[in-house]
Amino acid sequence: MAAFEYAPAPESRSVVEIKPSYGLFIDGDFTSPRDGGVIKTVNPATEEILSEVAEAGEADVDRAVAAARAAFANVWGPMPGAERAKYLFRIARLIQERARELAVLETLDNGKPIKESRDVDVPLVAAHFFYYAGWADKLGHAGFGPAPRALGVAAQVIPWNFPLLMLAWKIAPALAAGNTVVLKPAETTPLTALLFAEICRQAELPAGVVNIVTGAGATGRYLVSHPDVNKVAFTGSTGVGREIARAVAGTSKKLTLELGGKAANIVFDDAPISQAVEGIVNGIFFNQGHVCCAGSRLLVQEPIADELIDALKRRMSQLRVGDPLDKNTDVGAINSAAQLARITELSAAGAEEGAERWEPDCELPSQGYWFRPTLFTGVSQSHRIAQEEIFGPVLSVLTFRTPAEAIEKANNTPYGLSAGIWTEKGSRILAVADKLRAGVVWANTFNKFDPTSPFGGYKESGYGREGGRHGLEAYLDV
Amino acid sequence: MTVSLAALADVARSEASLRAFLHGLPGVDKVGAEQRAAALGTRSIKTSAKAWAIDLSIRMVDLTTLEGADTPGKVRNLCQKALNPGHGAPRVAAICVYPSMVATAHEALRGSGVHLASVATAFPSGQAPLSVRLDDTRAAVAAGADEIDMVINRGAFLSGRYTEVFEEIVAVKEACGDAHLKVILETGELATYDNVRRASWLAMLAGGDFIKTSTGKVPVAATPPVTMIMLEAVRDFLAQTGRKVGVKPAGGIRTTKDAVKYLVLVNETAGEGWLDPDWFRFGASTLLNDLLMQRSKLATGHYAGPDYVTLD
């Protein structure tokens, strides 16, 4: 037993009321689905069933798109930007006021540590609404001509890793630009989107501007292929992204895709080692590694490889894995049994192909979906764990000798979402960043997000940018 | 990789080799270091963990008075407080006074097991000839101090005269005899985290038993990131040389909340091997009373207020 045993410090779940079942949020009201069944959503940390949500069928998607179309034509489209901004500011303030409720619900439904939902997800969600609220009456100054116009109805499909944050990334710019939306949250994490629907009502957002249809793959398919949709935005796997691109091809729909990644985190021998270790840990174990821009490949320069790996193992041994609601938890639960199976399968392949597996000796809860933070050393480019996106707390360590080799290995992937560079030498940061084919390059830090900064990928990581001024372009007729 | 201490100390054979070694230490990224220290500050330490941390913090206090107005009477009162903090609380680690007060404190603490620390070497500036600083040290030891808190020559350090700093520490260590040597880096004057790391290694190489942040006499005293970098240094020094060095943040630590944050830093940076008064101390004067008040609040559920702890 440790000398300094931190007593349990659980955040209270009584701040949030979870209803036994939820309908679809269409045209400003929660309604029962016309067709389709129900989906149970579970707490991945305990496997407890939290609630039942509707699975929207084709008729429900039709209703939602029709409501969005009517709101666009009659209310939201004609409304002056300054008026739209008021609603967005109001939503942003309500998110701040109800931050604790949102954080606890996100942690319950997703499995991420409360420390992250409280300190990262929810504050960023509010920041996105504040930021885009500011653009709503200044679109003529965004660099897209004097009077850029909204597209119309946006169909938005988001993943389970940052349920509320991805909602904000999609809804805030769409509404600021004057579009109305139909959003489908992931089937394993629908609850915060439904609480957001309640916030829209509280903000007295006109009916039909935001519609939330819950469901699984089929619901998403109806939505993105609906003929009366003008814009499709998707964040998720590259496989589904391809399917959507095919469905949208040949139509006039505008499409943005934010897909997978296999980011290289490059550590040069003159790096600030302690901070690099923190950045590597944050890069791959933040949100259990369920991050499309996770630094899942560590490229370390040979002279410091042993020292860095030792430091990394020591640091990983300190990660506190367990109850996501405990304020001292660093690594929470894997979001679903299916994802756990995928991580387990890929990790087994890593060991079979000859990489050396290491994991800290931490206890895991007996219920729920858990995976120990895992480190693979001796990984080469040809290993599956160096090529495929694992989307879990698994780090593959590769080494390099020269900057040129680091760049070559970093770029040697079908993905190109993010990368990290660690060195005390400023000129090297600029030179290497220039050659990395990745949408985001962090220098001496990792996984930092800000609403003012555009985010998006190269190659199979997708196209289009979200965030910042660039993020408006996807929702304007330019 | 373990190298012998003697081999490592050999880096001090010339100005060039010492500079090469100190400047070859990995740099510290300021933003990242401050974020890490702040993140550790958000740990939630409650109930049984808090009670444990409060008692350990009390046992780690170097109860300090370093004022021009110090008198034997004041020092005797402080020693009584060290011996009897009240309400069944454990004793503090040490009393820390100026050399002129050592004899008085020695008399009061004799046989109690509470250590007696004295600042020396022309504290706090250190701006006196080396011979004077060494005499200051010897006088404090002769009067009964078993721990000496010296200041490094920041002027020499900042102008890159590392061997001068090194040799002065070696000389003071020798003047200490059996007394433990705490080396005050005065991190507020070193200004950068890179300097803090270099000064920490310099002090450890020269034989310091403890590295201490501050005198408490300049505007910026102990901070969590500075302490974290020093804790990394002692951890890495132990791994490389097999010799363990202690850490003492001093100045500006006034509340139980602060003290507990520092213990979290110790626990998650250097490790639990440093969660011991032999290896970690708080240099503080007002911290003790806040620890005592929080201790009784935790035990009774009521906050009694400052009238129920003694002011000495």
PDB file of N, CA, C and O in Angstrom, chain B residues 193-224:
ATOM      1  N   TYR B 193      13.890  28.419 -14.808  1.00  0.00           N
ATOM      2  CA  TYR B 193      13.844  27.028 -14.338  1.00  0.00           C
ATOM      3  C   TYR B 193      15.107  26.268 -14.753  1.00  0.00           C
ATOM      4  O   TYR B 193      15.536  25.346 -14.052  1.00  0.00           O
ATOM      5  N   ASP B 194      15.671  26.631 -15.894  1.00  0.00           N
ATOM      6  CA  ASP B 194      16.937  25.992 -16.285  1.00  0.00           C
ATOM      7  C   ASP B 194      17.996  26.253 -15.213  1.00  0.00           C
ATOM      8  O   ASP B 194      18.755  25.357 -14.838  1.00  0.00           O
ATOM      9  N   ASN B 195      18.041  27.505 -14.717  1.00  0.00           N
ATOM     10  CA  ASN B 195      19.004  27.824 -13.658  1.00  0.00           C
ATOM     11  C   ASN B 195      18.717  27.043 -12.381  1.00  0.00           C
ATOM     12  O   ASN B 195      19.640  26.632 -11.686  1.00  0.00           O
ATOM     13  N   VAL B 196      17.437  26.869 -12.063  1.00  0.00           N
ATOM     14  CA  VAL B 196      17.080  26.122 -10.849  1.00  0.00           C
ATOM     15  C   VAL B 196      17.609  24.687 -10.963  1.00  0.00           C
ATOM     16  O   VAL B 196      18.192  24.147 -10.026  1.00  0.00           O
ATOM     17  N   ARG B 197      17.398  24.090 -12.134  1.00  0.00           N
ATOM     18  CA  ARG B 197      17.891  22.713 -12.303  1.00  0.00           C
ATOM     19  C   ARG B 197      19.416  22.669 -12.195  1.00  0.00           C
ATOM     20  O   ARG B 197      19.974  21.817 -11.519  1.00  0.00           O
ATOM     21  N   ARG B 198      20.090  23.619 -12.837  1.00  0.00           N
ATOM     22  CA  ARG B 198      21.564  23.619 -12.796  1.00  0.00           C
ATOM     23  C   ARG B 198      22.064  23.848 -11.377  1.00  0.00           C
ATOM     24  O   ARG B 198      22.986  23.170 -10.910  1.00  0.00           O
ATOM     25  N   ALA B 199      21.471  24.806 -10.684  1.00  0.00           N
ATOM     26  CA  ALA B 199      21.921  25.109  -9.323  1.00  0.00           C
ATOM     27  C   ALA B 199      21.663  23.921  -8.404  1.00  0.00           C
ATOM     28  O   ALA B 199      22.462  23.641  -7.491  1.00  0.00           O
ATOM     29  N   SER B 200      20.569  23.195  -8.637  1.00  0.00           N
ATOM     30  CA  SER B 200      20.270  22.024  -7.808  1.00  0.00           C
ATOM     31  C   SER B 200      21.372  20.985  -7.963  1.00  0.00           C
ATOM     32  O   SER B 200      21.883  20.443  -6.978  1.00  0.00           O
ATOM     33  N   TRP B 201      21.730  20.714  -9.217  1.00  0.00           N
ATOM     34  CA  TRP B 201      22.782  19.709  -9.461  1.00  0.00           C
ATOM     35  C   TRP B 201      24.120  20.183  -8.902  1.00  0.00           C
ATOM     36  O   TRP B 201      24.867  19.403  -8.313  1.00  0.00           O
ATOM     37  N   LEU B 202      24.404  21.461  -9.075  1.00  0.00           N
ATOM     38  CA  LEU B 202      25.663  22.015  -8.560  1.00  0.00           C
ATOM     39  C   LEU B 202      25.743  21.806  -7.047  1.00  0.00           C
ATOM     40  O   LEU B 202      26.751  21.343  -6.517  1.00  0.00           O
ATOM     41  N   ALA B 203      24.660  22.106  -6.348  1.00  0.00           N
ATOM     42  CA  ALA B 203      24.649  21.990  -4.886  1.00  0.00           C
ATOM     43  C   ALA B 203      24.773  20.534  -4.450  1.00  0.00           C
ATOM     44  O   ALA B 203      25.448  20.220  -3.469  1.00  0.00           O
ATOM     45  N   MET B 204      24.131  19.644  -5.201  1.00  0.00           N
ATOM     46  CA  MET B 204      24.201  18.229  -4.830  1.00  0.00           C
ATOM     47  C   MET B 204      25.594  17.671  -5.095  1.00  0.00           C
ATOM     48  O   MET B 204      26.141  16.917  -4.291  1.00  0.00           O
ATOM     49  N   LEU B 205      26.183  18.060  -6.235  1.00  0.00           N
ATOM     50  CA  LEU B 205      27.535  17.601  -6.565  1.00  0.00           C
ATOM     51  C   LEU B 205      28.535  18.060  -5.520  1.00  0.00           C
ATOM     52  O   LEU B 205      29.487  17.362  -5.194  1.00  0.00           O
ATOM     53  N   ALA B 206      28.302  19.279  -4.984  1.00  0.00           N
ATOM     54  CA  ALA B 206      29.248  19.847  -4.031  1.00  0.00           C
ATOM     55  C   ALA B 206      29.059  19.276  -2.628  1.00  0.00           C
ATOM     56  O   ALA B 206      29.810  19.611  -1.718  1.00  0.00           O
ATOM     57  N   GLY B 207      28.052  18.446  -2.431  1.00  0.00           N
ATOM     58  CA  GLY B 207      27.919  17.771  -1.144  1.00  0.00           C
ATOM     59  C   GLY B 207      26.774  18.219  -0.269  1.00  0.00           C
ATOM     60  O   GLY B 207      26.679  17.791   0.886  1.00  0.00           O
ATOM     61  N   GLY B 208      25.885  19.065  -0.785  1.00  0.00           N
ATOM     62  CA  GLY B 208      24.739  19.500   0.019  1.00  0.00           C
ATOM     63  C   GLY B 208      23.877  18.311   0.428  1.00  0.00           C
ATOM     64  O   GLY B 208      23.671  17.391  -0.358  1.00  0.00           O
ATOM     65  N   ASP B 209      23.377  18.327   1.671  1.00  0.00           N
ATOM     66  CA  ASP B 209      22.493  17.251   2.125  1.00  0.00           C
ATOM     67  C   ASP B 209      21.041  17.543   1.773  1.00  0.00           C
ATOM     68  O   ASP B 209      20.210  16.640   1.685  1.00  0.00           O
ATOM     69  N   PHE B 210      20.731  18.824   1.634  1.00  0.00           N
ATOM     70  CA  PHE B 210      19.394  19.289   1.290  1.00  0.00           C
ATOM     71  C   PHE B 210      19.564  20.398   0.264  1.00  0.00           C
ATOM     72  O   PHE B 210      20.553  21.134   0.313  1.00  0.00           O
ATOM     73  N   ILE B 211      18.591  20.560  -0.615  1.00  0.00           N
ATOM     74  CA  ILE B 211      18.552  21.791  -1.404  1.00  0.00           C
ATOM     75  C   ILE B 211      17.268  22.518  -1.018  1.00  0.00           C
ATOM     76  O   ILE B 211      16.215  21.915  -0.853  1.00  0.00           O
ATOM     77  N   LYS B 212      17.418  23.822  -0.828  1.00  0.00           N
ATOM     78  CA  LYS B 212      16.328  24.631  -0.291  1.00  0.00           C
ATOM     79  C   LYS B 212      16.057  25.766  -1.260  1.00  0.00           C
ATOM     80  O   LYS B 212      16.975  26.317  -1.850  1.00  0.00           O
ATOM     81  N   THR B 213      14.774  26.111  -1.419  1.00  0.00           N
ATOM     82  CA  THR B 213      14.433  27.099  -2.448  1.00  0.00           C
ATOM     83  C   THR B 213      14.918  28.504  -2.123  1.00  0.00           C
ATOM     84  O   THR B 213      15.546  29.141  -2.948  1.00  0.00           O
ATOM     85  N   SER B 214      14.587  28.986  -0.892  1.00  0.00           N
ATOM     86  CA  SER B 214      14.626  30.432  -0.706  1.00  0.00           C
ATOM     87  C   SER B 214      14.998  30.837   0.711  1.00  0.00           C
ATOM     88  O   SER B 214      14.881  30.052   1.646  1.00  0.00           O
ATOM     89  N   THR B 215      15.390  32.098   0.811  1.00  0.00           N
ATOM     90  CA  THR B 215      15.640  32.659   2.134  1.00  0.00           C
ATOM     91  C   THR B 215      14.346  33.191   2.747  1.00  0.00           C
ATOM     92  O   THR B 215      14.266  33.388   3.946  1.00  0.00           O
ATOM     93  N   GLY B 216      13.366  33.469   1.909  1.00  0.00           N
ATOM     94  CA  GLY B 216      12.165  34.152   2.379  1.00  0.00           C
ATOM     95  C   GLY B 216      12.356  35.653   2.447  1.00  0.00           C
ATOM     96  O   GLY B 216      11.474  36.383   2.874  1.00  0.00           O
ATOM     97  N   LYS B 217      13.525  36.124   2.009  1.00  0.00           N
ATOM     98  CA  LYS B 217      13.831  37.558   2.119  1.00  0.00           C
ATOM     99  C   LYS B 217      13.810  38.275   0.772  1.00  0.00           C
ATOM    100  O   LYS B 217      14.165  39.442   0.699  1.00  0.00           O
ATOM    101  N   VAL B 218      13.451  37.557  -0.295  1.00  0.00           N
ATOM    102  CA  VAL B 218      13.279  38.239  -1.587  1.00  0.00           C
ATOM    103  C   VAL B 218      11.828  38.013  -2.022  1.00  0.00           C
ATOM    104  O   VAL B 218      11.172  37.105  -1.528  1.00  0.00           O
ATOM    105  N   PRO B 219      11.343  38.879  -2.930  1.00  0.00           N
ATOM    106  CA  PRO B 219       9.898  38.841  -3.228  1.00  0.00           C
ATOM    107  C   PRO B 219       9.367  37.482  -3.695  1.00  0.00           C
ATOM    108  O   PRO B 219       8.273  37.090  -3.337  1.00  0.00           O
ATOM    109  N   VAL B 220      10.129  36.752  -4.515  1.00  0.00           N
ATOM    110  CA  VAL B 220       9.621  35.466  -4.978  1.00  0.00           C
ATOM    111  C   VAL B 220      10.289  34.346  -4.183  1.00  0.00           C
ATOM    112  O   VAL B 220      11.507  34.187  -4.236  1.00  0.00           O
ATOM    113  N   ALA B 221       9.484  33.604  -3.428  1.00  0.00           N
ATOM    114  CA  ALA B 221      10.043  32.517  -2.621  1.00  0.00           C
ATOM    115  C   ALA B 221       9.659  31.176  -3.254  1.00  0.00           C
ATOM    116  O   ALA B 221       9.656  31.046  -4.474  1.00  0.00           O
ATOM    117  N   ALA B 222       9.343  30.176  -2.419  1.00  0.00           N
ATOM    118  CA  ALA B 222       9.032  28.855  -2.951  1.00  0.00           C
ATOM    119  C   ALA B 222       7.785  28.892  -3.811  1.00  0.00           C
ATOM    120  O   ALA B 222       6.809  29.551  -3.472  1.00  0.00           O
ATOM    121  N   THR B 223       7.829  28.189  -4.954  1.00  0.00           N
ATOM    122  CA  THR B 223       6.628  28.010  -5.772  1.00  0.00           C
ATOM    123  C   THR B 223       6.533  26.518  -6.097  1.00  0.00           C
ATOM    124  O   THR B 223       7.549  25.813  -6.077  1.00  0.00           O
ATOM    125  N   PRO B 224       5.335  26.039  -6.416  1.00  0.00           N
ATOM    126  CA  PRO B 224       5.227  24.618  -6.773  1.00  0.00           C
ATOM    127  C   PRO B 224       6.100  24.209  -7.967  1.00  0.00           C
ATOM    128  O   PRO B 224       6.783  23.183  -7.879  1.00  0.00           O
TER     129      PRO B 224
END
